[in-house]
Short mmCIF file of C-alpha atoms and ligand atoms in Angstrom, two decimals:
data_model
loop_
_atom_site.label_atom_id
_atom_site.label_comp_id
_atom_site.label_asym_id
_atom_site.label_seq_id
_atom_site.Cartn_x
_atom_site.Cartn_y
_atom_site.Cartn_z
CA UNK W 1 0.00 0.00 0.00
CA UNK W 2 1.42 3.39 -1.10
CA UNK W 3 1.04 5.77 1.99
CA UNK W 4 -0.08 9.10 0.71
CA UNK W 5 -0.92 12.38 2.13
CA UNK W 6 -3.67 13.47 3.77
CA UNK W 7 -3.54 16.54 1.12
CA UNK W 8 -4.02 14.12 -1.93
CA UNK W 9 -6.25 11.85 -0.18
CA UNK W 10 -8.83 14.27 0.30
CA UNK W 11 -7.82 15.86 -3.20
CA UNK W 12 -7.94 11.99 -4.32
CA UNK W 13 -11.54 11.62 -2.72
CA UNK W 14 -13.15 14.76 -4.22
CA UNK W 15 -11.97 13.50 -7.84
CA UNK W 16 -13.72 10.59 -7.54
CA UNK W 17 -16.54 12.04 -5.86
CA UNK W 18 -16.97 14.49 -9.20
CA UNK W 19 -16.80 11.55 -11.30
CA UNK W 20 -19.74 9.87 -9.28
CA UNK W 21 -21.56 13.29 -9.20
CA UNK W 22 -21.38 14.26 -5.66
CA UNK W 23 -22.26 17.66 -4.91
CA UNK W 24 -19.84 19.81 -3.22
CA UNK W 25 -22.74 20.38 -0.25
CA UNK W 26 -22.58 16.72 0.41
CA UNK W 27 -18.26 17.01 0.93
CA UNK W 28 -19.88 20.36 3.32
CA UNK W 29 -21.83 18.13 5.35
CA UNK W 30 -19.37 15.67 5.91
CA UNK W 31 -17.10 18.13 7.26
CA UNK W 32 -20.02 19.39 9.30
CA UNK W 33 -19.90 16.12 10.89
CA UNK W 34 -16.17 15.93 11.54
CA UNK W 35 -16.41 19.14 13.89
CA UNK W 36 -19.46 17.79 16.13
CA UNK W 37 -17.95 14.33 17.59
CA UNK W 38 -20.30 13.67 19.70
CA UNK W 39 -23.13 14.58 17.07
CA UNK W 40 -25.29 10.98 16.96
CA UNK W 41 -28.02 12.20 14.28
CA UNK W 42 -27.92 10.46 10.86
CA UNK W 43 -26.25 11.88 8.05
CA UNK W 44 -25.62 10.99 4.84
CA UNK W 45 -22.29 9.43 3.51
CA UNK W 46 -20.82 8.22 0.82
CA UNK W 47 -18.25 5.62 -0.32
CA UNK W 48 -16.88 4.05 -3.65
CA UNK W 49 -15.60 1.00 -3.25
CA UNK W 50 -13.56 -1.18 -5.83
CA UNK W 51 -15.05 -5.07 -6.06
CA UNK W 52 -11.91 -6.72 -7.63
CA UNK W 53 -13.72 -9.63 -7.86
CA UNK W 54 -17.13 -9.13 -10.30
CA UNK W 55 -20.04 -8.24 -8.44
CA UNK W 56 -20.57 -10.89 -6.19
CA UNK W 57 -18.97 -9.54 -3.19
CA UNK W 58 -21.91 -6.59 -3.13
CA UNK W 59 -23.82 -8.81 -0.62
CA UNK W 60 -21.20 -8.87 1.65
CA UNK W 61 -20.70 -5.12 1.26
CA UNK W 62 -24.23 -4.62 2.02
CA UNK W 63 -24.39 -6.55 5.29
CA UNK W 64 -21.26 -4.68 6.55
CA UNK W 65 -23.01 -1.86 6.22
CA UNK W 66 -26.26 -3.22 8.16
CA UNK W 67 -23.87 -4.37 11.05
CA UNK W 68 -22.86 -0.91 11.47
CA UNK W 69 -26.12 0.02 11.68
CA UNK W 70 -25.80 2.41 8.02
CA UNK W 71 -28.97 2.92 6.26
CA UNK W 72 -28.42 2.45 2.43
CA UNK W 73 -29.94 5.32 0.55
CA UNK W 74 -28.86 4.08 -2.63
CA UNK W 75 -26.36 2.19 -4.70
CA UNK W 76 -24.70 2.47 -7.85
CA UNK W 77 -22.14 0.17 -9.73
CA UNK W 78 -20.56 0.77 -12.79
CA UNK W 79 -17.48 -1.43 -14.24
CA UNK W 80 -13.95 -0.15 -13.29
CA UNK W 81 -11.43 0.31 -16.20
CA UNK W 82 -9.55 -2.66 -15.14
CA UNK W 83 -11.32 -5.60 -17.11
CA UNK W 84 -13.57 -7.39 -14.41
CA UNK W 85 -13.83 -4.90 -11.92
CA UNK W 86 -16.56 -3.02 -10.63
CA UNK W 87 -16.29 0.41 -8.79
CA UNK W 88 -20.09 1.00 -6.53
CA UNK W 89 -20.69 3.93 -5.11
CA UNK W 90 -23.14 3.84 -1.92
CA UNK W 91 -25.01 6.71 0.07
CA UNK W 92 -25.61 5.85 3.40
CA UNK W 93 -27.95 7.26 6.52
CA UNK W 94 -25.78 6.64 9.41
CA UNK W 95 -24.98 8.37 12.92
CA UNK W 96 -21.04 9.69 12.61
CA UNK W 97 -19.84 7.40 15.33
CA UNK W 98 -21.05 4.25 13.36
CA UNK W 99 -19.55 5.97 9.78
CA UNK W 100 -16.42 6.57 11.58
CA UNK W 101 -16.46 2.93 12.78
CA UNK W 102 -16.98 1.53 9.49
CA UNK W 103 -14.46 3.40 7.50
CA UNK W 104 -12.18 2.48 9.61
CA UNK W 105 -13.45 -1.35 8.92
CA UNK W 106 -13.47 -1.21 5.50
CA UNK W 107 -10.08 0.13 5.55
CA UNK W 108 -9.01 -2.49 7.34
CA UNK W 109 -9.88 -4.42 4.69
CA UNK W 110 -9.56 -7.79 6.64
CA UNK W 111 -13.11 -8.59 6.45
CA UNK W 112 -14.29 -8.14 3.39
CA UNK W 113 -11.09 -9.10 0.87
CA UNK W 114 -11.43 -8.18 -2.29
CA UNK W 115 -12.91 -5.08 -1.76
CA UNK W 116 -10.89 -1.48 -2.07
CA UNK W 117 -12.50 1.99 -0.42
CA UNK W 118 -11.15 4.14 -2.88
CA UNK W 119 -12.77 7.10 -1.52
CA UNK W 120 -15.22 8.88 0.84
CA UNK W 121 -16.52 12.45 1.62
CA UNK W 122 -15.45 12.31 4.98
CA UNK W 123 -12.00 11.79 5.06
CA UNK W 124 -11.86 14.61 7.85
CA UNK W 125 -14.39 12.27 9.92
CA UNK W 126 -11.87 9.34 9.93
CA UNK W 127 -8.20 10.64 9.98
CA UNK W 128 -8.85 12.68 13.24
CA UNK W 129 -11.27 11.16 14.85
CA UNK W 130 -10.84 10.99 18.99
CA UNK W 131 -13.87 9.10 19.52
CA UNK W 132 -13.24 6.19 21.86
CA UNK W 133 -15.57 4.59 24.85
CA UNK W 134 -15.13 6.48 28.24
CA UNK W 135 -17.43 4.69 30.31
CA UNK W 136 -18.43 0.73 30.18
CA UNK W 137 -22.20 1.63 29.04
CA UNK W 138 -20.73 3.39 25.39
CA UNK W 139 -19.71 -0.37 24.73
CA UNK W 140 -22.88 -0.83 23.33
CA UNK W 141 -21.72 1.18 20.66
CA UNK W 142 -18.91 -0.95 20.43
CA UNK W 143 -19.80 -4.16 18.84
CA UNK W 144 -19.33 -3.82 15.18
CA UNK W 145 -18.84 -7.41 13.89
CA UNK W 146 -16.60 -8.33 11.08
CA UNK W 147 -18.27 -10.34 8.24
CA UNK W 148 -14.82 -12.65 8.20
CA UNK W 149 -16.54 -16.21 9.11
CA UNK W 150 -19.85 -16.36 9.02
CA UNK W 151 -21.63 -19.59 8.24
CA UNK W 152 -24.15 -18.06 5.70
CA UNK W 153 -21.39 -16.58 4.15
CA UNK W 154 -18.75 -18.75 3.74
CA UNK W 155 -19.12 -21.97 2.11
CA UNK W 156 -15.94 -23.15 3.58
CA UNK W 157 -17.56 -22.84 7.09
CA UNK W 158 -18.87 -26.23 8.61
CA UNK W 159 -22.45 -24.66 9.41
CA UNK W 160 -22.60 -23.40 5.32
CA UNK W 161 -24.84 -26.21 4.46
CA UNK W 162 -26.65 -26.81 7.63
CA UNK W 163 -29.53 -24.67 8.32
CA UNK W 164 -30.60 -26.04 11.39
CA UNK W 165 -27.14 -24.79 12.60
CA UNK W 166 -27.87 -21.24 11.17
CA UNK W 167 -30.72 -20.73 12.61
CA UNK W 168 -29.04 -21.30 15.95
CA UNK W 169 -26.47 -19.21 15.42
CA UNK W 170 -28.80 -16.12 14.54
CA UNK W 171 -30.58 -16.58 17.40
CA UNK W 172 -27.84 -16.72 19.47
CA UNK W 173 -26.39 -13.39 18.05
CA UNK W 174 -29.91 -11.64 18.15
CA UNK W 175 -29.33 -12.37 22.08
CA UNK W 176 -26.11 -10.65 21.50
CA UNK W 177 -27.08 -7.32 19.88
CA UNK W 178 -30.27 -6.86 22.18
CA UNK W 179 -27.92 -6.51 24.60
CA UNK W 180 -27.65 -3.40 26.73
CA UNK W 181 -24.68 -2.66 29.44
CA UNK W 182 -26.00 -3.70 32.74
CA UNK W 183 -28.32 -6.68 31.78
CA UNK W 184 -27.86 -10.14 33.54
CA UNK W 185 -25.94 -12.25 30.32
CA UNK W 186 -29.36 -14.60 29.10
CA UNK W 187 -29.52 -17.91 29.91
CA UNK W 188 -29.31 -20.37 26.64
CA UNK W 189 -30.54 -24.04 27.26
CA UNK W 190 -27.89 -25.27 25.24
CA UNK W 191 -29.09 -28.35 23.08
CA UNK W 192 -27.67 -32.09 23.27
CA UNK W 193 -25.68 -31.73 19.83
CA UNK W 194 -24.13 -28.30 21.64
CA UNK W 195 -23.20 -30.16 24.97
CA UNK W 196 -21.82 -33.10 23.19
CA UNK W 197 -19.39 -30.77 21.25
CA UNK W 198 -18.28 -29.01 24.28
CA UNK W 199 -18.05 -32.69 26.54
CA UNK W 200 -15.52 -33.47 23.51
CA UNK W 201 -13.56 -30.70 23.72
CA UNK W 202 -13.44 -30.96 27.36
CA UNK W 203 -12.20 -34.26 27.78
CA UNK W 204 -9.19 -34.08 25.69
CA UNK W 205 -8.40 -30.97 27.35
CA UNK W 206 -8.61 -31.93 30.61
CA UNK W 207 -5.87 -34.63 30.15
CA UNK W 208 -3.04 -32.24 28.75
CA UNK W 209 -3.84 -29.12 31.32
CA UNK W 210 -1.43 -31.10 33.48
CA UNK W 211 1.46 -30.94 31.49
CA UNK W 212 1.22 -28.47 29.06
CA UNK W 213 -0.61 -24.99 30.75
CA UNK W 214 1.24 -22.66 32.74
CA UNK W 215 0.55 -23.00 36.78
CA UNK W 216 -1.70 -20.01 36.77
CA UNK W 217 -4.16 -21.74 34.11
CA UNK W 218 -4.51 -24.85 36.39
CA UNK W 219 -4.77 -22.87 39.39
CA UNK W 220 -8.03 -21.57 38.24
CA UNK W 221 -8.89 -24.42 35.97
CA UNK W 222 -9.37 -26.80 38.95
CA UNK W 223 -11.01 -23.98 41.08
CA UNK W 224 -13.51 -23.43 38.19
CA UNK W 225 -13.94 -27.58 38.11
CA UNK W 226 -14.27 -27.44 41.65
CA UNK W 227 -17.05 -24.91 42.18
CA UNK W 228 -18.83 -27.16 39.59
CA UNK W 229 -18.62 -24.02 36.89
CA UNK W 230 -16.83 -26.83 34.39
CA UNK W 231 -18.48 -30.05 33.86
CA UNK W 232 -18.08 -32.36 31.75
CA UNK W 233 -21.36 -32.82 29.91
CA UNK W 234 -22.93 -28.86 30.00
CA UNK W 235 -21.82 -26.06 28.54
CA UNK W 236 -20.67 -23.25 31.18
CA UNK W 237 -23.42 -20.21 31.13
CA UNK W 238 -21.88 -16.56 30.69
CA UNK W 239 -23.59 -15.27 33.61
CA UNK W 240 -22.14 -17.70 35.95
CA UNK W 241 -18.51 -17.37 34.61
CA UNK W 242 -19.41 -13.73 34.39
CA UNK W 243 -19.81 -13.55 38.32
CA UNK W 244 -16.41 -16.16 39.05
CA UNK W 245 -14.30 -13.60 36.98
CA UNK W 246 -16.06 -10.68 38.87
CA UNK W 247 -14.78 -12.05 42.46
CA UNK W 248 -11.20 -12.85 41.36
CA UNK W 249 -10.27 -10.07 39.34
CA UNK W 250 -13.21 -7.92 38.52
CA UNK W 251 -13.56 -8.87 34.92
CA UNK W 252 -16.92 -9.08 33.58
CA UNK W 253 -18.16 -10.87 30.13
CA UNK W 254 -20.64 -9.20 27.65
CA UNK W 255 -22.18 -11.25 24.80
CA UNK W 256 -20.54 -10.70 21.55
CA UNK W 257 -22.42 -11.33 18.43
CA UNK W 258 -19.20 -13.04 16.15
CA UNK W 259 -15.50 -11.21 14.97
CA UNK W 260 -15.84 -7.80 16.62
CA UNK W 261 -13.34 -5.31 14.57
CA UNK W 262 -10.15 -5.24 16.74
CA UNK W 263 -10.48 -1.58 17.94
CA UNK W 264 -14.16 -2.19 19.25
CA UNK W 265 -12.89 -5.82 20.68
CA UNK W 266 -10.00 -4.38 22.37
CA UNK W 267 -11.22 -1.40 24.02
CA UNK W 268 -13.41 -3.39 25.85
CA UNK W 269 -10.57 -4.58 27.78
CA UNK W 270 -9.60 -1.28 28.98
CA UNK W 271 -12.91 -1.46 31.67
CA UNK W 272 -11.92 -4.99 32.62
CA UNK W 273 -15.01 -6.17 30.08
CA UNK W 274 -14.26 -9.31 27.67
CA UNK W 275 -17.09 -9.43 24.42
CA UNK W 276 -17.38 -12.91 24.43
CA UNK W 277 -19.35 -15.14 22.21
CA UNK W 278 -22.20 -17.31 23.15
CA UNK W 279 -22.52 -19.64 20.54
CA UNK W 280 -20.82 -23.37 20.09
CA UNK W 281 -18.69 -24.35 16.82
CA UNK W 282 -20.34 -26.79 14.64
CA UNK W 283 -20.80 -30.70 15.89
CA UNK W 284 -18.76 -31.77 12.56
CA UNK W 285 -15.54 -29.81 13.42
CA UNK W 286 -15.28 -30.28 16.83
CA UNK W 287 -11.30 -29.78 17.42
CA UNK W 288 -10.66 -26.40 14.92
CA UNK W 289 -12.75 -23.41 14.80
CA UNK W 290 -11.91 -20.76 12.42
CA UNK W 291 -13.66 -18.54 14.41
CA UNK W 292 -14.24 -17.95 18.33
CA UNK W 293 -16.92 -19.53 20.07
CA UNK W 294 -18.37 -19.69 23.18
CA UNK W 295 -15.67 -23.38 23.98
CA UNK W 296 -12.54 -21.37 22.71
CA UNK W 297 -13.97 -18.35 24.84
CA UNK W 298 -14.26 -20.67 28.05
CA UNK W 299 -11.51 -23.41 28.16
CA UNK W 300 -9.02 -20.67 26.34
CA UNK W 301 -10.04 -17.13 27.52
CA UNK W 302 -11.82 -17.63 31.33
CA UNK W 303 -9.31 -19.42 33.78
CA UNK W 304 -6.64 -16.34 32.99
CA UNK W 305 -9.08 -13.44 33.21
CA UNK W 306 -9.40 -14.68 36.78
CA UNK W 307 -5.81 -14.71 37.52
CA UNK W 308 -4.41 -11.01 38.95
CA UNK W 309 -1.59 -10.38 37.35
CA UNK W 310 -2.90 -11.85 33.68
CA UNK W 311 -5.93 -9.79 34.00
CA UNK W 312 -3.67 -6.86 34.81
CA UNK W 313 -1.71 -7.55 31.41
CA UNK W 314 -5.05 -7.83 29.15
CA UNK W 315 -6.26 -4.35 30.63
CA UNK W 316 -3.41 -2.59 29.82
CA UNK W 317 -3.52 -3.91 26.04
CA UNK W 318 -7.01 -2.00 25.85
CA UNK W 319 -6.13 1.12 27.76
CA UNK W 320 -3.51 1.10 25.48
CA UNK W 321 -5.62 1.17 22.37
CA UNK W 322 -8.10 3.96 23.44
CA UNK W 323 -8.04 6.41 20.51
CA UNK W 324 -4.94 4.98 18.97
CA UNK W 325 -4.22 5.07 15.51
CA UNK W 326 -4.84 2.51 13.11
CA UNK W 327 -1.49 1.34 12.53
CA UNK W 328 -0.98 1.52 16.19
CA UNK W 329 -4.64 -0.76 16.58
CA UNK W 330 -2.96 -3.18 14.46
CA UNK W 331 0.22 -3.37 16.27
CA UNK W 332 -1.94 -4.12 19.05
CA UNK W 333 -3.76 -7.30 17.88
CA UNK W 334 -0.66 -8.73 16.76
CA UNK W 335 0.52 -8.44 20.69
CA UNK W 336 -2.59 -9.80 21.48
CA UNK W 337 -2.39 -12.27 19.03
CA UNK W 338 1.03 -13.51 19.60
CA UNK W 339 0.32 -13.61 23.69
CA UNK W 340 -3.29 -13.70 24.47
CA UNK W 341 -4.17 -15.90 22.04
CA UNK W 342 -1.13 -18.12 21.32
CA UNK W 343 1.21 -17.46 24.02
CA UNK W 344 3.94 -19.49 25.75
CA UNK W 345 5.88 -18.84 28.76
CA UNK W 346 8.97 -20.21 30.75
CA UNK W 347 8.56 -22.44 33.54
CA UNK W 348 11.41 -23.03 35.41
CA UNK W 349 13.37 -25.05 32.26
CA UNK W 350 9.80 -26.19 30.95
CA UNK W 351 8.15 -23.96 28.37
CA UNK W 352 4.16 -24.37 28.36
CA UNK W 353 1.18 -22.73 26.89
CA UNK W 354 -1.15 -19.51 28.91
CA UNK W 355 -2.48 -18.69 24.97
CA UNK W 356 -6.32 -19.04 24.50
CA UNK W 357 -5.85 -20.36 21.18
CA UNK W 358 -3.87 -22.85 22.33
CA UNK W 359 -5.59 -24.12 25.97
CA UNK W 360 -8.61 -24.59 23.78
CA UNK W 361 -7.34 -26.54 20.98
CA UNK W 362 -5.74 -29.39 21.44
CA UNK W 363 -3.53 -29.44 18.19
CA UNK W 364 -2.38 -26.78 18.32
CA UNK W 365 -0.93 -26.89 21.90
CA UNK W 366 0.57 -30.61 20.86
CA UNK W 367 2.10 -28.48 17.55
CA UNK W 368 3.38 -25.16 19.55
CA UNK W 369 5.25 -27.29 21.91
CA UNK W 370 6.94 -29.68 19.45
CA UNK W 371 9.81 -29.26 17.51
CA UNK W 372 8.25 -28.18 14.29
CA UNK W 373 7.90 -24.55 15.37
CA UNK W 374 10.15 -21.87 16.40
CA UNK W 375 10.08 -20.22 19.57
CA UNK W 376 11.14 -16.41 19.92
CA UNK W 377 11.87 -14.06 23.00
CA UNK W 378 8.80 -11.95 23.68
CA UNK W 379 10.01 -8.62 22.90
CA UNK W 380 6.78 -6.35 22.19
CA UNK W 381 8.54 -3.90 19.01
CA UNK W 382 9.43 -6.99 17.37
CA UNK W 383 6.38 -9.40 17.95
CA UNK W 384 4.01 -6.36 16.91
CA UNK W 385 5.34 -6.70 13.64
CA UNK W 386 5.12 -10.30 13.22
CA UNK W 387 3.25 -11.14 10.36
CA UNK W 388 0.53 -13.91 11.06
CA UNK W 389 -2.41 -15.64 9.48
CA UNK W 390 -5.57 -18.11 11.29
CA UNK W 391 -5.72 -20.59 8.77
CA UNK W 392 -3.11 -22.81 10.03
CA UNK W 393 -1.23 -23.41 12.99
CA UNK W 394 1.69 -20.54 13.71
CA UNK W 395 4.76 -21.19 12.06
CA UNK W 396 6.22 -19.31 15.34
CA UNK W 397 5.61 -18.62 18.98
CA UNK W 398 6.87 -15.82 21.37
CA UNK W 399 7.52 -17.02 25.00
CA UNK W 400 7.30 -14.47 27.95
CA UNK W 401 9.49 -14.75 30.93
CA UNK W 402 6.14 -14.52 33.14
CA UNK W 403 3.14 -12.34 33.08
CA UNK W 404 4.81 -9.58 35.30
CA UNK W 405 8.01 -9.72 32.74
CA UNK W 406 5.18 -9.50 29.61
CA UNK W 407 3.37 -6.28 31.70
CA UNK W 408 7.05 -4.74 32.71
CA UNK W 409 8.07 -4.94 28.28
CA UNK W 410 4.74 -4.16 27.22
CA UNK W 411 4.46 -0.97 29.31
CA UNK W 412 8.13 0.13 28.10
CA UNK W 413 6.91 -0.61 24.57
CA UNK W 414 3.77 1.14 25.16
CA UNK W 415 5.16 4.34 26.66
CA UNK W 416 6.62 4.68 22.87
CA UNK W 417 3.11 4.92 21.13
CA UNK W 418 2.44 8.28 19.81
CA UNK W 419 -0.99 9.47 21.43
CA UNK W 420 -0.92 12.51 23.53
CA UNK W 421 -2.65 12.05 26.19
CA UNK W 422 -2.76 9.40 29.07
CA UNK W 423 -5.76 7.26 30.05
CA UNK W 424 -6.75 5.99 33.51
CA UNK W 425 -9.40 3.70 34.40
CA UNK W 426 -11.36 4.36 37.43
CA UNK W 427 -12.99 1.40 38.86
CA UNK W 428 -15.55 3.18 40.65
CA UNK W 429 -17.25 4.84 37.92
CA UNK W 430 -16.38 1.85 35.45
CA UNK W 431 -15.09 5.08 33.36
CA UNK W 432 -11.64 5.74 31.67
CA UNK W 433 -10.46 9.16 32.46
CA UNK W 434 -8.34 11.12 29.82
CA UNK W 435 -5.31 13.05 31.38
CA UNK W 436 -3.99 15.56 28.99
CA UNK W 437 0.64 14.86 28.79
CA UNK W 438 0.99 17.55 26.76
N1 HBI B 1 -13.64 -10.45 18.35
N2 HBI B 1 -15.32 -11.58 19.46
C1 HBI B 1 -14.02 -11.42 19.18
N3 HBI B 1 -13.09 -12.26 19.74
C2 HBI B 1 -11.76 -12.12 19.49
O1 HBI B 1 -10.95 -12.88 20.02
C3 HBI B 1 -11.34 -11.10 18.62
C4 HBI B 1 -12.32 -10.27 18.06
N4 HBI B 1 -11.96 -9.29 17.21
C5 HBI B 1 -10.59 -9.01 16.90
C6 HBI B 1 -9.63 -9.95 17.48
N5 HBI B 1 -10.01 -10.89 18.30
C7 HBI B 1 -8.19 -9.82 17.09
O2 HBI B 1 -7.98 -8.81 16.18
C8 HBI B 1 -7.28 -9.59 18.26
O3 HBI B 1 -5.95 -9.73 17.82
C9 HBI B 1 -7.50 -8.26 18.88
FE1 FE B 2 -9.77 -15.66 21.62
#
């Protein structure tokens, strides 16, 4: 990607916008909406987008927009000069906030490949914009899902062909975007096929927690056993897990529909708040998920948030993304990635697994403790640059010293980011406090 300026972006945007017919009024308005942030009426916005691929990802482009809760006003397509491709333009009724959020997605570009935004009319919106949540309540603005995996979407998914299954699954994530801040997580009877998955899952787990997690996993692993939370043949409910990780640490789950977009997953973390999701993988792929569900969530994600000094570490990864940039946002996930979800960690001369993709996967852990990876130093500037992909098992690992060694780098590391201003959590108010360094 060729990194312009903002000068010729916008210059770039209004071309494009003349060749579509835009009126100069509607580039007005958009600027109108940069300088009110906290405006939340609808306005109207447009994109063009590139479809390198024929038409058929205009679905796809369509329900993006839905999940960020855009209006579409109207849609037009015409074929690109490259042979094959289609440039659309769409006008769109949304509240800033949400445009801002999307942008941002589509820029992103991770869940909808394929697709290019070549322009907008509110670049202004987008390249400054210091919207982030500052209390745990604005997270229900915060749930914009990525369309990566989504089993009426993607025929490579294991639900594609099973509607039984899809129904499920959009009932389960109707639970999730009714969802307000402050509700009790709903109950879900989960059915036989649902508990039989997890009871797999389970049981091969519970044989190589022994050798292979880190101490603090099986500290809380058995404790969550013990107080009967884990069981073999039911699936854990939210709410109860919810109110374990509340005690130990003060985490707290909300339901997440699917794939949140990194910035909305991650800032969650910053009020001690994990989006998890509620729904089980399909009964047919009961070992590898290409997306999270509520097993990976449970056996991979709970029994850290309840340990201190983990919980400590996954905080500070979403304080530290509150109204960073998007290169920095990415930089983030990676960390994330490479220690949340498939992290390792010395253990006297042992290394084992604390990584969520990992504790809930049982070939993978086997894999990222054999020979036929490589294992690297933890060393935040260089692991957030690791490239990395989740359609196979890591060709790499980084292994942290311990959790307080991880926190001690990571804060170094973090102190480097460019954003100026500092943000504080206070636990009282469930708010994050913005404390101006300059
Ligand atoms: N959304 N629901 C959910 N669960 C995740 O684990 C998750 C996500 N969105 C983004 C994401 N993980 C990754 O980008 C992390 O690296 C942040
Ligand atoms: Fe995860």
């Amino acid at each position: 990607v060729v990194k312009q300026t903002k000068q010729s972006v916008l210059e770039e945007a209004r071309q494009r916008a003349n060749d579509f017919g835009l009126t100069e009024e509607e580039v007005v308005l958009s600027r109108t909406i940069a300088e009110n942030p906290d405006d939340q009426s609808i306005q109207t916005a447009a994109l063009i987008l590139r479809m390198r691929d024929g038409m058929s990802m205009l679905p796809r482009i369509l329900k993006t927009i839905e999940s960020f809760k855009g209006q579409v006003a109207h849609v037009e397509t015409r074929s690109s000069k490259n042979e094959g491709q289609y440039d659309v333009l769409v006008k769109i009724n949304i509240t800033r906030q949400n445009l801002a959020s999307l942008i941002r997605n589509l820029r992103q570009g991770t869940s909808l490949g394929g697709i290019t935004l070549l322009a907008d009319n509110t670049k202004a919106v987008t390249v400054k914009d210091p919207w982030f949540p500052r209390h745990a309540s604005d997270l229900d603005n915060c749930n914009h899902l990525m369309t990566k995996y989504e089993p009426d979407l993607d025929m490579s998914h294991p639900g594609f062909a099973d509607k039984e299954y899809r129904a499920r699954r959009k009932l389960i994530a109707e639970i999730a975007f009714a969802y307000k801040y402050g509700d009790p997580i709903p109950h879900i009877p989960y059915t036989e096929t649902e508990n039989e998955t997890w009871k797999r899952v389970f049981n091969t787990l519970v044989d190589l927690v022994p050798k292979h997690a880190c101490k603090e996993y099986q500290r809380v692993f058995n404790k969550l056993i013990e107080e009967k939370i884990f069981e073999p043949h039911c699936v854990p409910q939210l709410e109860q897990v919810s109110l374990f990780l509340k005690k130990n640490t003060g985490f707290t789950l909300r339901p997440a529909a699917g794939l949140l977009t990194a910035r909305d997953f991650l800032s969650s973390l910053a009020f001690r708040i994990f989006q998890s999701t509620q729904y089980i993988r399909h009964i047919n792929s009961p070992y590898h998920t290409p997306e999270p569900d509520a097993i990976h969530e449970l056996l991979g994600h709970m029994p850290l948030l309840a340990d201190p000094s983990f919980a400590q570490f996954s905080q500070e990864i979403g304080l530290a993304s509150l109204g960073a940039s998007d290169e920095e946002i990415e930089k983030l996930s990676t960390i994330y990635w490479f220690t949340v979800e498939f992290g390792l960690c010395k253990e006297g001369t042992e290394t084992r697994a604390y990584g969520a993709g990992l504790l809930s996967a049982y070939g993978e852990l086997l894999h990222a403790l054999s020979d036929k990876c490589e294992h690297r130093p933890f060393e935040p500037s260089v692991t957030a640059v690791q490239p990395y992909q989740d359609q196979d098992y890591q060709p790499i690992y980084y292994v942290a010293n311990s959790f307080e060694d991880a926190k001690e780098k990571f804060r170094r590391w973090v102190a480097t980011m460019s954003r100026p201003f500092e943000v504080r959590f206070n636990p009282h108010t469930q708010s994050v406090e913005v404390l101006d360094s300059l």
